[in-house]
Amino acid sequence: MDEKNDDFTFANNETTVEHYTGESLSFAQLVVRRFLRNKGAVIALAVIILIAVFAFTVPLFSRFAPEAVDPSHSNLAPGSLGHWFGTDNLGRDIFTRVAEGTGISLRVAVIAMFIDLFIGTSYGLVSGYFGGRIDIVMQRITEVLSTIPMIIIVTLLVLVMKPGLTSIIVAMMLMGWINMSRVVRAQVLKVKAEEYVLAAKSMGVSTPRIIFSEILPNVFGQIVTTFMFSIPNAIFLEAFLAFVGLGIPAPLASLGTMINDGYSQAIVYPYMVIFPVISLALIMLSFNIIADGLRDAIELD
């Protein structure tokens, strides 16, 4: 029996050809794309932006000054006489004070970020890259510093300096970078044994260029993740110190100070403590979610 050419035919006569249309993306573009796919992280970022707008615009445009005392308007419920969050026992507008306190928390977040980036990263890079005696001495210094509780450092600084944001910044500059330096050191110890670093050394590339061109870009993802997780800790530190009376002094508004002032009257006037607590919780939760999103985006499969 002769075979015919049409014994076997395609179910679909149209020939389908797949064309690869993939984009050539850099590592940064891949991270951004993966981060934007994380709906929770994007929402958290939007919340932080809205909180920042709230914190830095309300004190400028509100008709109530954060420190303005009005005994005739004391202990007003939310919504009374234009006070959206009510007033405290001195008649100060809680809405404006929460905005100012939130702004202080965000400033602390930015300061903590720069301390981690510059002090912690530099310390970890030098310690991890040079190793040997230099690494031993530098690690002993961090071990000694890490054994001292932060609250003791702040208390001693308050005795020398006035209570306020300056003493908190100095305390963070003394101790707030230690965790970052350890993370960076561990990453540098791992990366400096890679072949491309050894090749750069054998070619006579200078040490600064190796550190900033070969090592730093390859540990930058871990650096970003670490300082994002350190931001909520710094915000909580400022709020806690204000709560125990070692932070921003009165009459300036701090979320910790407002919580301290309001918790004793929380049963009678719960709104005095609810609004600063909600603001503090939103800031810390949002930064943690953003840090999680960045970590997932950086850890490419």
Short mmCIF file of C-alpha atoms in Angstrom, two decimals:
data_model
loop_
_atom_site.label_atom_id
_atom_site.label_comp_id
_atom_site.label_asym_id
_atom_site.label_seq_id
_atom_site.Cartn_x
_atom_site.Cartn_y
_atom_site.Cartn_z
CA MET A 1 0.00 0.00 0.00
CA ASP A 2 1.46 3.24 -1.08
CA GLU A 3 1.85 5.90 1.58
CA LYS A 4 0.19 9.19 0.83
CA ASN A 5 1.62 12.50 1.73
CA ASP A 6 -1.62 13.52 3.43
CA ASP A 7 -1.85 10.56 5.80
CA PHE A 8 -0.75 12.77 8.65
CA THR A 9 -1.87 16.37 8.83
CA PHE A 10 -1.50 19.09 11.45
CA ALA A 11 -4.57 19.75 13.57
CA ASN A 12 -3.95 23.41 13.01
CA ASN A 13 -2.48 24.29 9.66
CA GLU A 14 -1.27 27.64 10.93
CA THR A 15 2.34 27.36 11.92
CA THR A 16 2.95 28.80 15.38
CA VAL A 17 6.31 30.32 16.06
CA GLU A 18 7.19 31.60 19.52
CA HIS A 19 9.32 34.67 19.61
CA TYR A 20 11.32 35.50 22.72
CA THR A 21 10.54 39.04 23.64
CA GLY A 22 12.28 39.12 27.02
CA GLU A 23 13.85 42.40 28.07
CA SER A 24 17.44 42.73 29.10
CA LEU A 25 17.10 44.15 32.60
CA SER A 26 19.75 45.25 35.05
CA PHE A 27 19.78 43.93 38.61
CA ALA A 28 18.27 47.20 39.90
CA GLN A 29 15.45 47.02 37.35
CA LEU A 30 14.72 43.42 38.33
CA VAL A 31 14.59 44.39 42.00
CA VAL A 32 12.22 47.28 41.29
CA ARG A 33 9.97 45.08 39.15
CA ARG A 34 9.80 42.36 41.78
CA PHE A 35 9.19 44.89 44.53
CA LEU A 36 6.29 46.45 42.61
CA ARG A 37 4.72 43.02 42.22
CA ASN A 38 4.55 42.75 46.01
CA LYS A 39 1.21 44.43 46.71
CA GLY A 40 1.77 44.55 50.46
CA ALA A 41 5.12 46.32 50.09
CA VAL A 42 3.71 48.80 47.58
CA ILE A 43 0.78 49.60 49.88
CA ALA A 44 3.21 50.04 52.80
CA LEU A 45 5.33 52.42 50.70
CA ALA A 46 2.21 54.41 49.82
CA VAL A 47 1.28 54.56 53.52
CA ILE A 48 4.74 55.93 54.40
CA ILE A 49 4.43 58.58 51.68
CA LEU A 50 0.99 59.61 52.94
CA ILE A 51 2.26 59.70 56.53
CA ALA A 52 5.21 61.87 55.46
CA VAL A 53 2.87 64.28 53.65
CA PHE A 54 0.65 64.38 56.75
CA ALA A 55 3.60 64.93 59.09
CA PHE A 56 5.24 67.78 57.18
CA THR A 57 2.20 69.66 55.87
CA VAL A 58 -0.29 69.64 58.75
CA PRO A 59 1.89 71.71 61.15
CA LEU A 60 2.38 74.28 58.36
CA PHE A 61 -1.27 74.72 57.41
CA SER A 62 -3.17 73.89 60.59
CA ARG A 63 -4.77 76.82 62.40
CA PHE A 64 -3.71 75.22 65.69
CA ALA A 65 -0.06 75.35 66.70
CA PRO A 66 1.29 72.08 68.18
CA GLU A 67 2.44 73.80 71.39
CA ALA A 68 -0.47 76.26 71.69
CA VAL A 69 -2.21 75.90 75.07
CA ASP A 70 -5.91 76.77 75.39
CA PRO A 71 -7.41 75.77 78.78
CA SER A 72 -10.92 76.64 77.54
CA HIS A 73 -10.63 73.82 74.97
CA SER A 74 -9.14 71.14 77.24
CA ASN A 75 -10.22 67.49 76.93
CA LEU A 76 -12.42 68.03 73.88
CA ALA A 77 -13.65 64.91 72.09
CA PRO A 78 -12.54 64.24 68.49
CA GLY A 79 -14.36 66.49 66.03
CA SER A 80 -15.22 69.19 68.54
CA LEU A 81 -14.64 72.80 67.46
CA GLY A 82 -12.46 71.77 64.53
CA HIS A 83 -10.16 69.54 66.58
CA TRP A 84 -10.25 66.35 64.48
CA PHE A 85 -8.46 64.19 67.07
CA GLY A 86 -9.69 66.19 70.05
CA THR A 87 -7.51 68.03 72.56
CA ASP A 88 -5.43 67.06 75.57
CA ASN A 89 -5.77 68.30 79.17
CA LEU A 90 -3.97 71.53 78.26
CA GLY A 91 -6.21 72.23 75.27
CA ARG A 92 -3.55 71.43 72.69
CA ASP A 93 -4.73 70.08 69.35
CA ILE A 94 -3.91 66.36 69.19
CA PHE A 95 -4.18 66.18 65.40
CA THR A 96 -1.42 68.76 64.93
CA ARG A 97 0.69 67.28 67.71
CA VAL A 98 0.47 63.78 66.22
CA ALA A 99 1.62 65.24 62.90
CA GLU A 100 4.59 66.95 64.54
CA GLY A 101 5.49 63.82 66.53
CA THR A 102 5.27 61.71 63.38
CA GLY A 103 7.62 64.13 61.64
CA ILE A 104 10.14 63.69 64.46
CA SER A 105 9.89 59.90 64.10
CA LEU A 106 10.51 60.13 60.35
CA ARG A 107 13.52 62.40 60.92
CA VAL A 108 14.92 59.81 63.31
CA ALA A 109 14.35 57.16 60.61
CA VAL A 110 16.33 59.15 58.04
CA ILE A 111 19.13 59.85 60.52
CA ALA A 112 19.33 56.16 61.46
CA MET A 113 19.52 55.26 57.78
CA PHE A 114 22.46 57.57 57.14
CA ILE A 115 24.27 56.40 60.29
CA ASP A 116 23.91 52.79 59.17
CA LEU A 117 24.99 53.59 55.61
CA PHE A 118 28.05 55.65 56.39
CA ILE A 119 29.37 54.49 59.77
CA GLY A 120 28.17 50.88 59.85
CA THR A 121 28.93 50.13 56.21
CA SER A 122 32.38 51.73 56.26
CA TYR A 123 33.32 49.97 59.50
CA GLY A 124 32.18 46.59 58.20
CA LEU A 125 33.93 47.02 54.85
CA VAL A 126 37.28 47.88 56.43
CA SER A 127 37.04 45.16 59.10
CA GLY A 128 36.01 42.43 56.68
CA TYR A 129 38.35 43.30 53.82
CA PHE A 130 41.62 43.78 55.70
CA GLY A 131 41.02 41.05 58.31
CA GLY A 132 43.88 39.96 60.55
CA ARG A 133 44.79 42.16 63.48
CA ILE A 134 42.76 45.06 62.16
CA ASP A 135 39.63 42.90 62.11
CA ILE A 136 40.34 41.53 65.61
CA VAL A 137 40.78 45.00 67.14
CA MET A 138 37.71 46.43 65.37
CA GLN A 139 35.53 43.49 66.43
CA ARG A 140 36.64 43.77 70.05
CA ILE A 141 35.56 47.43 69.98
CA THR A 142 32.09 46.50 68.72
CA GLU A 143 31.81 43.74 71.31
CA VAL A 144 32.58 46.18 74.13
CA LEU A 145 30.12 48.76 72.80
CA SER A 146 27.36 46.21 72.28
CA THR A 147 27.50 45.17 75.95
CA ILE A 148 26.47 48.67 77.07
CA PRO A 149 22.67 49.20 77.07
CA MET A 150 21.54 52.08 74.88
CA ILE A 151 19.47 53.61 77.68
CA ILE A 152 22.62 53.99 79.82
CA ILE A 153 24.41 55.79 77.00
CA VAL A 154 21.45 58.15 76.52
CA THR A 155 21.18 58.78 80.27
CA LEU A 156 24.85 59.72 80.47
CA LEU A 157 24.48 61.97 77.43
CA VAL A 158 21.47 63.69 79.00
CA LEU A 159 23.64 64.54 82.02
CA VAL A 160 26.14 66.23 79.71
CA MET A 161 23.79 67.54 77.03
CA LYS A 162 20.23 68.80 77.07
CA PRO A 163 17.50 66.18 76.56
CA GLY A 164 16.38 66.15 72.97
CA LEU A 165 16.96 64.83 69.50
CA THR A 166 20.67 65.71 69.58
CA SER A 167 21.43 63.34 72.46
CA ILE A 168 19.51 60.55 70.70
CA ILE A 169 21.47 61.14 67.47
CA VAL A 170 24.78 61.04 69.35
CA ALA A 171 23.73 57.79 71.06
CA MET A 172 22.85 56.24 67.68
CA MET A 173 26.18 57.40 66.24
CA LEU A 174 27.94 55.67 69.12
CA MET A 175 26.04 52.38 68.99
CA GLY A 176 23.33 52.32 66.34
CA TRP A 177 25.61 51.13 63.55
CA ILE A 178 26.98 47.99 65.23
CA ASN A 179 24.51 45.50 63.73
CA MET A 180 25.01 46.94 60.26
CA SER A 181 28.80 46.66 60.56
CA ARG A 182 28.54 43.00 61.53
CA VAL A 183 26.25 42.19 58.62
CA VAL A 184 28.51 44.00 56.13
CA ARG A 185 31.64 42.34 57.56
CA ALA A 186 30.10 38.88 57.17
CA GLN A 187 29.16 39.61 53.56
CA VAL A 188 32.62 41.03 52.75
CA LEU A 189 34.34 37.95 54.20
CA LYS A 190 32.25 35.85 51.83
CA VAL A 191 32.67 38.03 48.74
CA LYS A 192 36.38 38.81 49.00
CA ALA A 193 37.21 35.13 48.39
CA GLU A 194 35.42 35.18 45.03
CA GLU A 195 37.47 34.77 41.86
CA TYR A 196 36.71 38.23 40.44
CA VAL A 197 38.10 39.88 43.58
CA LEU A 198 41.22 37.71 43.51
CA ALA A 199 41.62 38.52 39.80
CA ALA A 200 41.40 42.24 40.52
CA LYS A 201 44.08 41.91 43.21
CA SER A 202 46.37 39.97 40.88
CA MET A 203 45.98 42.70 38.24
CA GLY A 204 47.19 45.30 40.72
CA VAL A 205 43.87 47.11 41.15
CA SER A 206 44.03 49.52 44.10
CA THR A 207 42.37 48.59 47.38
CA PRO A 208 39.79 51.45 47.34
CA ARG A 209 38.75 50.51 43.82
CA ILE A 210 38.38 46.83 44.75
CA ILE A 211 36.26 47.74 47.78
CA PHE A 212 33.97 50.21 46.02
CA SER A 213 33.84 48.65 42.54
CA GLU A 214 34.03 44.91 43.19
CA ILE A 215 32.88 44.23 46.76
CA LEU A 216 30.41 46.97 47.68
CA PRO A 217 28.04 46.45 44.70
CA ASN A 218 27.81 42.75 45.56
CA VAL A 219 26.85 43.34 49.20
CA PHE A 220 24.63 46.36 48.56
CA GLY A 221 21.44 44.31 48.55
CA GLN A 222 22.08 43.03 52.06
CA ILE A 223 22.98 46.56 53.18
CA VAL A 224 19.66 47.94 51.94
CA THR A 225 17.69 45.17 53.64
CA THR A 226 19.53 45.61 56.94
CA PHE A 227 19.13 49.36 57.24
CA MET A 228 15.45 49.11 56.29
CA PHE A 229 14.93 46.72 59.20
CA SER A 230 16.92 49.03 61.52
CA ILE A 231 14.64 52.01 60.85
CA PRO A 232 11.69 50.71 62.96
CA ASN A 233 14.11 49.97 65.81
CA ALA A 234 15.39 53.56 65.74
CA ILE A 235 11.84 54.94 65.69
CA PHE A 236 10.87 52.76 68.63
CA LEU A 237 14.02 53.83 70.50
CA GLU A 238 13.10 57.51 70.14
CA ALA A 239 9.50 56.86 71.23
CA PHE A 240 10.63 54.76 74.21
CA LEU A 241 13.15 57.36 75.37
CA ALA A 242 10.50 60.06 75.08
CA PHE A 243 8.09 57.84 77.02
CA VAL A 244 10.53 57.51 79.95
CA GLY A 245 11.43 61.21 79.85
CA LEU A 246 14.82 61.01 78.11
CA GLY A 247 13.72 62.06 74.65
CA ILE A 248 12.23 65.19 73.09
CA PRO A 249 11.47 67.64 75.93
CA ALA A 250 8.16 69.44 76.41
CA PRO A 251 6.47 71.37 74.91
CA LEU A 252 7.67 69.75 71.66
CA ALA A 253 5.42 66.93 70.52
CA SER A 254 6.80 63.40 70.29
CA LEU A 255 4.72 60.27 69.84
CA GLY A 256 6.40 58.75 72.89
CA THR A 257 5.70 61.85 74.99
CA MET A 258 2.09 61.92 73.86
CA ILE A 259 1.66 58.25 74.73
CA ASN A 260 3.18 58.92 78.15
CA ASP A 261 0.84 61.88 78.70
CA GLY A 262 -2.23 60.01 77.49
CA TYR A 263 -1.91 56.52 78.94
CA SER A 264 -2.69 57.69 82.49
CA GLN A 265 -6.00 59.08 81.21
CA ALA A 266 -6.68 56.32 78.69
CA ILE A 267 -9.77 55.05 80.52
CA VAL A 268 -11.51 58.45 80.58
CA TYR A 269 -10.05 59.95 77.38
CA PRO A 270 -8.85 57.00 75.25
CA TYR A 271 -8.39 59.15 72.13
CA MET A 272 -5.42 60.90 73.78
CA VAL A 273 -3.35 57.72 73.52
CA ILE A 274 -5.07 55.91 70.63
CA PHE A 275 -4.07 58.33 67.87
CA PRO A 276 -0.32 58.55 68.67
CA VAL A 277 -0.21 54.76 69.17
CA ILE A 278 -1.87 54.19 65.77
CA SER A 279 0.56 56.58 64.08
CA LEU A 280 3.59 54.91 65.68
CA ALA A 281 2.30 51.43 64.84
CA LEU A 282 1.61 52.36 61.20
CA ILE A 283 5.10 53.79 60.73
CA MET A 284 6.86 50.77 62.24
CA LEU A 285 4.64 48.21 60.50
CA SER A 286 5.00 49.91 57.12
CA PHE A 287 8.79 50.06 57.30
CA ASN A 288 8.92 46.39 58.31
CA ILE A 289 6.71 45.38 55.36
CA ILE A 290 8.83 47.47 52.97
CA ALA A 291 11.97 45.81 54.33
CA ASP A 292 10.40 42.37 53.78
CA GLY A 293 9.48 43.36 50.24
CA LEU A 294 12.99 44.58 49.48
CA ARG A 295 14.52 41.41 50.91
CA ASP A 296 12.28 39.23 48.73
CA ALA A 297 12.98 41.38 45.66
CA ILE A 298 16.76 41.35 46.18
CA GLU A 299 16.97 37.61 46.79
CA LEU A 300 16.43 36.71 43.13
CA ASP A 301 15.86 33.05 42.41
#
